[in-house]
PDB file of C-alpha atoms in Angstrom:
ATOM      1  CA  MET A   1     -24.656   8.660 -51.537  1.00 46.00           C
ATOM      2  CA  ALA A   2     -25.291   6.128 -49.049  1.00 44.00           C
ATOM      3  CA  SER A   3     -27.835   4.359 -51.250  1.00 43.00           C
ATOM      4  CA  LEU A   4     -24.968   3.523 -53.608  1.00 45.00           C
ATOM      5  CA  LEU A   5     -23.064   1.537 -51.257  1.00 45.00           C
ATOM      6  CA  HIS A   6     -23.400  -2.412 -51.351  1.00 47.00           C
ATOM      7  CA  PRO A   7     -24.426  -3.830 -47.645  1.00 46.00           C
ATOM      8  CA  LEU A   8     -21.218  -5.911 -47.926  1.00 45.00           C
ATOM      9  CA  THR A   9     -18.872  -3.007 -48.891  1.00 46.00           C
ATOM     10  CA  SER A  10     -16.113  -2.043 -46.384  1.00 45.00           C
ATOM     11  CA  PHE A  11     -14.396   1.083 -46.500  1.00 44.00           C
ATOM     12  CA  SER A  12     -11.325   2.972 -44.964  1.00 45.00           C
ATOM     13  CA  PHE A  13     -10.408   6.446 -44.256  1.00 45.00           C
ATOM     14  CA  SER A  14      -7.192   8.083 -45.459  1.00 47.00           C
ATOM     15  CA  PRO A  15      -7.249  11.734 -44.355  1.00 49.00           C
ATOM     16  CA  SER A  16      -4.815  14.156 -45.824  1.00 49.00           C
ATOM     17  CA  PRO A  17      -2.784  16.085 -43.241  1.00 53.00           C
ATOM     18  CA  PRO A  18      -4.729  18.843 -41.935  1.00 51.00           C
ATOM     19  CA  PRO A  19      -4.005  22.592 -43.210  1.00 50.00           C
ATOM     20  CA  PRO A  20      -3.749  25.499 -40.866  1.00 52.00           C
ATOM     21  CA  ILE A  21      -7.025  26.333 -39.460  1.00 46.00           C
ATOM     22  CA  SER A  22      -8.626  29.483 -41.350  1.00 46.00           C
ATOM     23  CA  SER A  23     -12.007  30.055 -42.827  1.00 44.00           C
ATOM     24  CA  SER A  24     -10.857  28.937 -46.136  1.00 47.00           C
ATOM     25  CA  SER A  25      -8.942  26.067 -45.504  1.00 47.00           C
ATOM     26  CA  SER A  26      -9.892  22.709 -46.502  1.00 47.00           C
ATOM     27  CA  SER A  27      -8.635  19.109 -46.218  1.00 48.00           C
ATOM     28  CA  THR A  28      -9.435  15.725 -48.240  1.00 48.00           C
ATOM     29  CA  ILE A  29     -10.470  12.479 -46.587  1.00 49.00           C
ATOM     30  CA  THR A  30     -10.347   9.514 -48.870  1.00 50.00           C
ATOM     31  CA  ILE A  31     -12.841   6.571 -48.307  1.00 49.00           C
ATOM     32  CA  THR A  32     -11.751   3.375 -49.932  1.00 50.00           C
ATOM     33  CA  CYS A  33     -14.670   0.871 -50.346  1.00 51.00           C
ATOM     34  CA  ALA A  34     -13.948  -2.788 -50.520  1.00 54.00           C
ATOM     35  CA  LEU A  35     -16.311  -4.243 -53.168  1.00 52.00           C
ATOM     36  CA  PRO A  36     -17.243  -7.890 -53.017  1.00 55.00           C
ATOM     37  CA  SER A  37     -16.685 -10.318 -55.797  1.00 58.00           C
ATOM     38  CA  ASN A  38     -20.415 -11.019 -56.241  1.00 60.00           C
ATOM     39  CA  LEU A  39     -21.381  -7.435 -56.692  1.00 55.00           C
ATOM     40  CA  ARG A  40     -23.496  -6.992 -59.833  1.00 63.00           C
ATOM     41  CA  SER A  41     -21.941  -5.266 -62.921  1.00 62.00           C
ATOM     42  CA  SER A  42     -24.699  -2.723 -62.865  1.00 61.00           C
ATOM     43  CA  ASP A  43     -23.781  -1.831 -59.297  1.00 58.00           C
ATOM     44  CA  ARG A  44     -19.939  -1.521 -60.121  1.00 57.00           C
ATOM     45  CA  ARG A  45     -20.937   0.902 -62.964  1.00 59.00           C
ATOM     46  CA  ARG A  46     -23.094   3.111 -60.804  1.00 58.00           C
ATOM     47  CA  LEU A  47     -20.208   3.292 -58.283  1.00 52.00           C
ATOM     48  CA  ARG A  48     -17.486   4.353 -60.767  1.00 54.00           C
ATOM     49  CA  THR A  49     -19.837   6.883 -62.477  1.00 47.00           C
ATOM     50  CA  THR A  50     -20.727   8.524 -59.224  1.00 48.00           C
ATOM     51  CA  SER A  51     -17.185   8.231 -57.650  1.00 46.00           C
ATOM     52  CA  LYS A  52     -16.476  12.047 -57.472  1.00 49.00           C
ATOM     53  CA  PRO A  53     -15.370  14.338 -54.701  1.00 48.00           C
ATOM     54  CA  CYS A  54     -18.005  15.581 -52.227  1.00 47.00           C
ATOM     55  CA  THR A  55     -18.048  18.486 -49.733  1.00 46.00           C
ATOM     56  CA  TRP A  56     -20.101  19.485 -46.658  1.00 46.00           C
ATOM     57  CA  THR A  57     -19.948  22.303 -44.224  1.00 46.00           C
ATOM     58  CA  SER A  58     -20.657  22.102 -40.304  1.00 46.00           C
ATOM     59  CA  GLY A  59     -19.366  25.394 -39.163  1.00 49.00           C
ATOM     60  CA  LEU A  60     -15.895  24.110 -39.448  1.00 47.00           C
ATOM     61  CA  PRO A  61     -13.421  24.746 -42.220  1.00 49.00           C
ATOM     62  CA  LYS A  62     -14.391  22.986 -45.468  1.00 47.00           C
ATOM     63  CA  ARG A  63     -13.653  19.463 -46.038  1.00 48.00           C
ATOM     64  CA  SER A  64     -14.006  17.179 -48.828  1.00 46.00           C
ATOM     65  CA  PHE A  65     -13.946  13.149 -49.590  1.00 44.00           C
ATOM     66  CA  VAL A  66     -13.421  10.973 -52.519  1.00 46.00           C
ATOM     67  CA  LEU A  67     -15.052   7.791 -53.003  1.00 43.00           C
ATOM     68  CA  ARG A  68     -12.807   5.124 -54.705  1.00 48.00           C
ATOM     69  CA  SER A  69     -13.303   1.400 -55.216  1.00 45.00           C
ATOM     70  CA  THR A  70     -10.712  -1.187 -54.295  1.00 46.00           C
ATOM     71  CA  LEU A  71     -10.299  -4.856 -53.056  1.00 44.00           C
ATOM     72  CA  ASP A  72      -8.465  -3.838 -49.884  1.00 47.00           C
ATOM     73  CA  GLU A  73     -10.288  -4.008 -46.682  1.00 49.00           C
ATOM     74  CA  VAL A  74      -9.782  -1.683 -43.743  1.00 47.00           C
ATOM     75  CA  SER A  75      -8.432  -3.089 -40.474  1.00 51.00           C
ATOM     76  CA  VAL A  76     -10.320  -2.608 -37.187  1.00 53.00           C
ATOM     77  CA  LEU A  77      -8.774  -1.395 -34.098  1.00 60.00           C
ATOM     78  CA  ASP A  78      -9.519  -2.072 -30.358  1.00 65.00           C
ATOM     79  CA  PRO A  79     -10.696   0.531 -28.350  1.00 66.00           C
ATOM     80  CA  PRO A  80      -8.143   2.282 -26.067  1.00 67.00           C
ATOM     81  CA  PRO A  81      -7.948   1.296 -22.513  1.00 66.00           C
ATOM     82  CA  PRO A  82      -9.486   3.593 -20.084  1.00 64.00           C
ATOM     83  CA  PRO A  83      -7.118   6.199 -18.715  1.00 70.00           C
ATOM     84  CA  GLU A  84      -5.378   5.667 -15.509  1.00 69.00           C
ATOM     85  CA  ASP A  85      -6.883   8.920 -13.858  1.00 78.00           C
ATOM     86  CA  SER A  86     -10.415   7.532 -14.524  1.00 88.00           C
ATOM     87  CA  THR A  87      -9.429   4.006 -12.543  1.00 91.00           C
ATOM     88  CA  ALA A  88      -7.867   6.020  -9.875  1.00 93.00           C
ATOM     89  CA  GLU A  89     -10.889   8.227  -9.465  1.00 94.00           C
ATOM     90  CA  LEU A  90     -13.133   5.121  -9.335  1.00 96.00           C
ATOM     91  CA  LEU A  91     -11.103   3.366  -6.587  1.00 97.00           C
ATOM     92  CA  SER A  92     -11.012   6.584  -4.800  1.00 96.00           C
ATOM     93  CA  SER A  93     -14.739   6.748  -4.914  1.00 97.00           C
ATOM     94  CA  LEU A  94     -15.340   3.223  -3.903  1.00 98.00           C
ATOM     95  CA  LYS A  95     -12.808   3.769  -0.987  1.00 98.00           C
ATOM     96  CA  LEU A  96     -14.818   6.578   0.234  1.00 97.00           C
ATOM     97  CA  LYS A  97     -18.189   4.666  -0.068  1.00 98.00           C
ATOM     98  CA  LEU A  98     -16.684   1.783   2.185  1.00 98.00           C
ATOM     99  CA  LEU A  99     -15.297   4.245   4.769  1.00 97.00           C
ATOM    100  CA  SER A 100     -18.874   5.891   4.954  1.00 97.00           C
ATOM    101  CA  ALA A 101     -20.392   2.371   5.306  1.00 97.00           C
ATOM    102  CA  VAL A 102     -18.476   1.376   8.333  1.00 97.00           C
ATOM    103  CA  SER A 103     -18.110   4.915  10.053  1.00 95.00           C
ATOM    104  CA  GLY A 104     -19.904   5.015  13.291  1.00 92.00           C
ATOM    105  CA  LEU A 105     -19.946   1.343  13.826  1.00 95.00           C
ATOM    106  CA  ASN A 106     -17.111   1.386  16.721  1.00 92.00           C
ATOM    107  CA  ARG A 107     -15.109  -0.992  14.476  1.00 93.00           C
ATOM    108  CA  GLY A 108     -17.912  -3.408  14.097  1.00 94.00           C
ATOM    109  CA  LEU A 109     -19.134  -3.497  17.825  1.00 91.00           C
ATOM    110  CA  ALA A 110     -22.253  -1.396  17.180  1.00 92.00           C
ATOM    111  CA  ALA A 111     -23.108  -3.158  13.863  1.00 94.00           C
ATOM    112  CA  ILE A 112     -26.539  -4.516  13.273  1.00 95.00           C
ATOM    113  CA  GLU A 113     -27.487  -6.752  10.240  1.00 95.00           C
ATOM    114  CA  ASP A 114     -28.187  -4.109   7.877  1.00 97.00           C
ATOM    115  CA  ASP A 115     -24.906  -2.505   8.672  1.00 97.00           C
ATOM    116  CA  LEU A 116     -23.170  -5.660   8.063  1.00 96.00           C
ATOM    117  CA  GLN A 117     -24.683  -6.211   4.895  1.00 97.00           C
ATOM    118  CA  LYS A 118     -23.982  -2.522   3.685  1.00 97.00           C
ATOM    119  CA  ALA A 119     -20.424  -2.933   4.642  1.00 98.00           C
ATOM    120  CA  ASP A 120     -20.115  -6.356   2.780  1.00 98.00           C
ATOM    121  CA  ALA A 121     -21.465  -4.742  -0.501  1.00 98.00           C
ATOM    122  CA  ALA A 122     -19.233  -1.605  -0.549  1.00 98.00           C
ATOM    123  CA  ALA A 123     -16.271  -3.950   0.217  1.00 98.00           C
ATOM    124  CA  LYS A 124     -17.242  -6.284  -2.713  1.00 98.00           C
ATOM    125  CA  GLU A 125     -17.410  -3.319  -5.144  1.00 98.00           C
ATOM    126  CA  LEU A 126     -13.815  -2.200  -4.012  1.00 98.00           C
ATOM    127  CA  GLU A 127     -12.577  -5.764  -4.346  1.00 98.00           C
ATOM    128  CA  ALA A 128     -14.125  -6.101  -7.993  1.00 97.00           C
ATOM    129  CA  ALA A 129     -12.676  -2.827  -9.025  1.00 97.00           C
ATOM    130  CA  GLY A 130      -9.232  -3.354  -7.611  1.00 96.00           C
ATOM    131  CA  GLY A 131      -8.851  -6.881  -9.274  1.00 95.00           C
ATOM    132  CA  THR A 132      -6.965  -9.928  -7.688  1.00 95.00           C
ATOM    133  CA  VAL A 133      -4.358  -9.387  -5.196  1.00 97.00           C
ATOM    134  CA  ASP A 134      -1.039 -10.858  -5.766  1.00 97.00           C
ATOM    135  CA  LEU A 135       1.084 -10.869  -2.761  1.00 97.00           C
ATOM    136  CA  SER A 136       4.077 -12.427  -4.837  1.00 94.00           C
ATOM    137  CA  ILE A 137       4.527  -9.074  -6.416  1.00 95.00           C
ATOM    138  CA  ASP A 138       3.008  -6.601  -3.901  1.00 95.00           C
ATOM    139  CA  LEU A 139       4.272  -8.063  -0.574  1.00 97.00           C
ATOM    140  CA  ASP A 140       6.000  -4.812   0.158  1.00 97.00           C
ATOM    141  CA  LYS A 141       2.507  -3.184   0.519  1.00 97.00           C
ATOM    142  CA  LEU A 142       1.693  -5.397   3.635  1.00 98.00           C
ATOM    143  CA  GLN A 143       4.897  -3.657   5.378  1.00 98.00           C
ATOM    144  CA  GLY A 144       3.908  -1.336   8.195  1.00 97.00           C
ATOM    145  CA  ARG A 145       1.475  -0.563  10.848  1.00 98.00           C
ATOM    146  CA  TRP A 146      -2.315  -0.739  10.096  1.00 98.00           C
ATOM    147  CA  LYS A 147      -5.185   0.286  11.900  1.00 98.00           C
ATOM    148  CA  LEU A 148      -8.485  -1.654  12.163  1.00 97.00           C
ATOM    149  CA  ILE A 149     -11.386   0.345  11.226  1.00 97.00           C
ATOM    150  CA  TYR A 150     -13.933  -2.410  11.006  1.00 97.00           C
ATOM    151  CA  SER A 151     -14.510  -6.123  11.678  1.00 96.00           C
ATOM    152  CA  SER A 152     -17.779  -7.844  11.064  1.00 95.00           C
ATOM    153  CA  ALA A 153     -16.751 -10.373  13.777  1.00 92.00           C
ATOM    154  CA  PHE A 154     -17.033  -7.505  16.203  1.00 90.00           C
ATOM    155  CA  SER A 155     -20.793  -7.732  15.845  1.00 88.00           C
ATOM    156  CA  SER A 156     -20.777 -10.865  18.145  1.00 78.00           C
ATOM    157  CA  ARG A 157     -20.012  -8.274  21.041  1.00 65.00           C
ATOM    158  CA  THR A 158     -16.704 -10.366  22.000  1.00 60.00           C
ATOM    159  CA  LEU A 159     -13.205  -9.228  21.633  1.00 56.00           C
ATOM    160  CA  GLY A 160     -12.500 -12.374  20.000  1.00 53.00           C
ATOM    161  CA  GLY A 161     -14.967 -11.863  17.080  1.00 51.00           C
ATOM    162  CA  SER A 162     -15.781 -15.425  15.640  1.00 51.00           C
ATOM    163  CA  ARG A 163     -12.996 -16.827  17.779  1.00 52.00           C
ATOM    164  CA  PRO A 164     -12.902 -17.351  21.600  1.00 50.00           C
ATOM    165  CA  GLY A 165     -12.514 -14.067  23.432  1.00 54.00           C
ATOM    166  CA  PRO A 166     -13.774 -12.124  26.432  1.00 57.00           C
ATOM    167  CA  PRO A 167     -17.275 -10.388  26.036  1.00 59.00           C
ATOM    168  CA  THR A 168     -17.756  -6.758  26.081  1.00 57.00           C
ATOM    169  CA  GLY A 169     -20.570  -5.121  28.195  1.00 54.00           C
ATOM    170  CA  ARG A 170     -21.556  -4.784  31.888  1.00 51.00           C
ATOM    171  CA  LEU A 171     -20.791  -8.351  32.833  1.00 53.00           C
ATOM    172  CA  LEU A 172     -17.011  -7.800  32.230  1.00 62.00           C
ATOM    173  CA  PRO A 173     -16.202  -4.075  32.136  1.00 80.00           C
ATOM    174  CA  ILE A 174     -13.703  -4.124  29.362  1.00 84.00           C
ATOM    175  CA  THR A 175     -13.565  -1.279  26.868  1.00 88.00           C
ATOM    176  CA  LEU A 176     -12.014  -2.036  23.580  1.00 89.00           C
ATOM    177  CA  GLY A 177      -9.635   0.949  22.321  1.00 92.00           C
ATOM    178  CA  GLN A 178      -7.752   1.101  19.221  1.00 95.00           C
ATOM    179  CA  VAL A 179      -6.649  -2.065  17.173  1.00 96.00           C
ATOM    180  CA  PHE A 180      -3.708  -2.266  15.085  1.00 98.00           C
ATOM    181  CA  GLN A 181      -1.720  -5.090  13.016  1.00 98.00           C
ATOM    182  CA  ARG A 182       2.114  -4.654  12.803  1.00 98.00           C
ATOM    183  CA  ILE A 183       3.352  -6.635   9.893  1.00 98.00           C
ATOM    184  CA  ASP A 184       7.236  -7.101   9.059  1.00 98.00           C
ATOM    185  CA  ILE A 185       7.677  -8.644   5.556  1.00 98.00           C
ATOM    186  CA  VAL A 186      11.381  -9.519   6.431  1.00 97.00           C
ATOM    187  CA  SER A 187      11.234 -10.995   9.918  1.00 98.00           C
ATOM    188  CA  LYS A 188       7.697 -12.480   9.100  1.00 98.00           C
ATOM    189  CA  ASP A 189       6.267 -10.894  12.431  1.00 98.00           C
ATOM    190  CA  PHE A 190       2.527 -10.496  12.552  1.00 98.00           C
ATOM    191  CA  ASP A 191       1.424  -8.619  15.560  1.00 97.00           C
ATOM    192  CA  ASN A 192      -2.176  -7.856  16.661  1.00 96.00           C
ATOM    193  CA  ILE A 193      -1.912  -4.772  19.168  1.00 97.00           C
ATOM    194  CA  VAL A 194      -5.012  -4.329  21.137  1.00 96.00           C
ATOM    195  CA  ASP A 195      -5.613  -1.182  23.600  1.00 96.00           C
ATOM    196  CA  LEU A 196      -7.988  -2.054  26.424  1.00 93.00           C
ATOM    197  CA  GLN A 197      -9.295  -0.389  29.347  1.00 92.00           C
ATOM    198  CA  LEU A 198     -10.292  -2.452  32.455  1.00 90.00           C
ATOM    199  CA  GLY A 199     -12.708  -1.236  34.925  1.00 87.00           C
ATOM    200  CA  ALA A 200     -11.923  -1.042  38.571  1.00 84.00           C
ATOM    201  CA  PRO A 201     -14.047  -0.593  41.858  1.00 86.00           C
ATOM    202  CA  TRP A 202     -14.715   2.851  42.684  1.00 86.00           C
ATOM    203  CA  PRO A 203     -12.898   5.207  43.421  1.00 87.00           C
ATOM    204  CA  LEU A 204     -10.095   3.655  41.431  1.00 88.00           C
ATOM    205  CA  PRO A 205      -9.361   4.637  37.995  1.00 89.00           C
ATOM    206  CA  PRO A 206      -9.708   2.303  35.188  1.00 90.00           C
ATOM    207  CA  ILE A 207      -6.548   0.163  34.144  1.00 93.00           C
ATOM    208  CA  GLU A 208      -5.343   0.927  30.677  1.00 95.00           C
ATOM    209  CA  LEU A 209      -3.251  -1.490  28.961  1.00 95.00           C
ATOM    210  CA  THR A 210      -1.697  -2.764  25.727  1.00 97.00           C
ATOM    211  CA  ALA A 211      -2.060  -6.434  24.646  1.00 96.00           C
ATOM    212  CA  THR A 212       0.508  -7.738  21.833  1.00 97.00           C
ATOM    213  CA  LEU A 213      -0.602 -10.891  20.343  1.00 95.00           C
ATOM    214  CA  ALA A 214       2.576 -11.920  18.471  1.00 97.00           C
ATOM    215  CA  HIS A 215       2.357 -14.316  15.377  1.00 97.00           C
ATOM    216  CA  LYS A 216       4.457 -15.331  12.549  1.00 97.00           C
ATOM    217  CA  PHE A 217       3.121 -15.498   8.959  1.00 98.00           C
ATOM    218  CA  GLU A 218       3.745 -17.217   5.707  1.00 97.00           C
ATOM    219  CA  LEU A 219       2.056 -16.867   2.212  1.00 97.00           C
ATOM    220  CA  ILE A 220       0.020 -20.034   1.198  1.00 96.00           C
ATOM    221  CA  GLY A 221      -1.194 -18.479  -2.132  1.00 91.00           C
ATOM    222  CA  THR A 222      -1.049 -15.662  -4.194  1.00 95.00           C
ATOM    223  CA  SER A 223      -3.425 -13.742  -1.919  1.00 97.00           C
ATOM    224  CA  SER A 224      -3.525 -15.935   1.107  1.00 97.00           C
ATOM    225  CA  ILE A 225      -1.682 -15.813   4.381  1.00 98.00           C
ATOM    226  CA  LYS A 226      -1.432 -18.087   7.444  1.00 96.00           C
ATOM    227  CA  ILE A 227      -0.513 -16.836  10.730  1.00 96.00           C
ATOM    228  CA  THR A 228       0.575 -18.894  13.784  1.00 95.00           C
ATOM    229  CA  PHE A 229       0.419 -17.822  17.347  1.00 93.00           C
ATOM    230  CA  ASP A 230       3.578 -17.066  19.272  1.00 94.00           C
ATOM    231  CA  LYS A 231       2.824 -15.344  22.610  1.00 94.00           C
ATOM    232  CA  THR A 232       0.824 -12.651  24.202  1.00 95.00           C
ATOM    233  CA  THR A 233       2.463  -9.562  26.051  1.00 97.00           C
ATOM    234  CA  VAL A 234       0.501  -7.383  28.281  1.00 96.00           C
ATOM    235  CA  LYS A 235       1.834  -3.774  29.214  1.00 96.00           C
ATOM    236  CA  THR A 236       0.155  -1.167  31.422  1.00 95.00           C
ATOM    237  CA  THR A 237      -0.244   2.288  30.067  1.00 94.00           C
ATOM    238  CA  GLY A 238      -1.275   5.517  31.642  1.00 89.00           C
ATOM    239  CA  ASN A 239      -0.743   5.822  35.320  1.00 87.00           C
ATOM    240  CA  LEU A 240       0.729   2.366  35.587  1.00 90.00           C
ATOM    241  CA  SER A 241       2.918   2.912  32.508  1.00 91.00           C
ATOM    242  CA  GLN A 242       6.094   2.272  34.817  1.00 93.00           C
ATOM    243  CA  LEU A 243       5.193  -1.534  35.380  1.00 93.00           C
ATOM    244  CA  PRO A 244       7.412  -3.778  33.273  1.00 94.00           C
ATOM    245  CA  PRO A 245       5.516  -5.836  30.531  1.00 95.00           C
ATOM    246  CA  LEU A 246       4.223  -9.185  31.411  1.00 94.00           C
ATOM    247  CA  GLU A 247       4.206 -12.150  29.074  1.00 94.00           C
ATOM    248  CA  VAL A 248       1.115 -14.126  29.493  1.00 90.00           C
ATOM    249  CA  PRO A 249       1.650 -18.033  29.795  1.00 86.00           C
ATOM    250  CA  ARG A 250       0.486 -19.905  26.661  1.00 80.00           C
ATOM    251  CA  ILE A 251      -2.088 -22.497  26.955  1.00 75.00           C
ATOM    252  CA  PRO A 252      -0.642 -26.093  26.518  1.00 73.00           C
ATOM    253  CA  ASP A 253      -1.600 -27.533  23.207  1.00 69.00           C
ATOM    254  CA  ALA A 254      -3.296 -30.593  25.077  1.00 70.00           C
ATOM    255  CA  LEU A 255      -5.572 -28.074  26.960  1.00 67.00           C
ATOM    256  CA  ARG A 256      -6.175 -25.948  24.075  1.00 66.00           C
ATOM    257  CA  PRO A 257     -10.058 -26.097  23.036  1.00 64.00           C
ATOM    258  CA  PRO A 258     -10.477 -27.270  19.531  1.00 66.00           C
ATOM    259  CA  SER A 259     -11.610 -23.754  18.290  1.00 62.00           C
ATOM    260  CA  ASN A 260      -8.693 -22.216  19.224  1.00 67.00           C
ATOM    261  CA  THR A 261      -5.919 -23.836  17.302  1.00 66.00           C
ATOM    262  CA  GLY A 262      -3.395 -21.042  17.509  1.00 75.00           C
ATOM    263  CA  SER A 263      -3.270 -20.341  13.953  1.00 85.00           C
ATOM    264  CA  GLY A 264      -5.563 -18.819  11.240  1.00 91.00           C
ATOM    265  CA  GLU A 265      -5.842 -18.061   7.510  1.00 94.00           C
ATOM    266  CA  PHE A 266      -7.216 -15.055   5.543  1.00 96.00           C
ATOM    267  CA  ASP A 267      -7.326 -13.718   2.195  1.00 98.00           C
ATOM    268  CA  VAL A 268      -6.053 -10.281   1.287  1.00 98.00           C
ATOM    269  CA  THR A 269      -8.888  -9.172  -1.192  1.00 98.00           C
ATOM    270  CA  TYR A 270      -7.757  -5.552  -1.620  1.00 98.00           C
ATOM    271  CA  LEU A 271      -4.365  -3.893  -0.918  1.00 98.00           C
ATOM    272  CA  ASP A 272      -2.935  -0.429  -2.057  1.00 97.00           C
ATOM    273  CA  ALA A 273      -0.800   1.963  -0.331  1.00 95.00           C
ATOM    274  CA  ASP A 274      -3.227   3.041   2.400  1.00 97.00           C
ATOM    275  CA  THR A 275      -6.127   0.676   2.368  1.00 98.00           C
ATOM    276  CA  ARG A 276      -6.393  -3.192   3.025  1.00 98.00           C
ATOM    277  CA  ILE A 277      -9.288  -5.518   3.238  1.00 98.00           C
ATOM    278  CA  THR A 278      -9.116  -9.169   4.377  1.00 98.00           C
ATOM    279  CA  ARG A 279     -11.675 -12.026   4.574  1.00 97.00           C
ATOM    280  CA  GLY A 280     -10.936 -14.634   7.244  1.00 94.00           C
ATOM    281  CA  ASP A 281     -11.235 -18.382   7.348  1.00 86.00           C
ATOM    282  CA  ARG A 282     -14.512 -17.928   9.287  1.00 86.00           C
ATOM    283  CA  GLY A 283     -16.025 -15.378   7.157  1.00 89.00           C
ATOM    284  CA  GLU A 284     -15.017 -12.352   8.750  1.00 94.00           C
ATOM    285  CA  LEU A 285     -14.784  -9.087   6.915  1.00 97.00           C
ATOM    286  CA  ARG A 286     -12.071  -6.617   8.056  1.00 97.00           C
ATOM    287  CA  VAL A 287     -10.947  -3.062   6.720  1.00 98.00           C
ATOM    288  CA  PHE A 288      -7.696  -1.649   7.596  1.00 98.00           C
ATOM    289  CA  VAL A 289      -6.125   1.874   6.914  1.00 98.00           C
ATOM    290  CA  ILE A 290      -2.351   2.521   7.262  1.00 97.00           C
ATOM    291  CA  ALA A 291      -1.641   4.152  10.480  1.00 95.00           C
TER     292      ALA A 291
END
């Protein structure tokens, strides 16, 4: 029958309602063909004389269809969007891939060039799958306490990353503990909280403390944030937790080095209820999970 159809002929299906399934049940599907105006008379006669029901069997209930000619054309429907479950599964898989890429790197302090490239590639896959972040709609997702699990800037072996900061290692016995960001979208507070351990001469135990670098933040685009430094507060923990917090004096602007302006900008490139990726104005990649 296929040889009888003109190459410009379009057709549509009009299935009849399916009957109850049984070994003897059958249904009819009407195929309506649209014949072009320039079709030859001999071809039209061949189509009319051969327009009769046809049946086939494929292990299922018998079905039949009828070929009829008309000038109406079938409309084409767009394919349905992928189900939400498949998108969620993809994002979950890509998040797991990113977490695997940065695990064991001590938040980036132990990262080498190959580690940096793998982490960046995994982050880009998740960013692409998640789409563009719009903080004007999803600002509430920033709210909370976030734990830093990776920073590409820490591969410089300094606590400041790509910005000025004390080095880590034997020259200055500072051990980096957990790093958090505490964000309040109502008060616009944006605090970097860092746990540190300072080495002390033997036999004294190391000094444990928490430094809070307070900032204010503002949106400067749909996915961009600017933070402005306010103050630094240091609070001892552990055996010296009874000591009151100490506010570190701020360096006067006239004495502040050009590389330390007291403000910074970054883009939020991925954001959901438990994972956040940011890229800073100096190219640093940071990955956070909700604490």
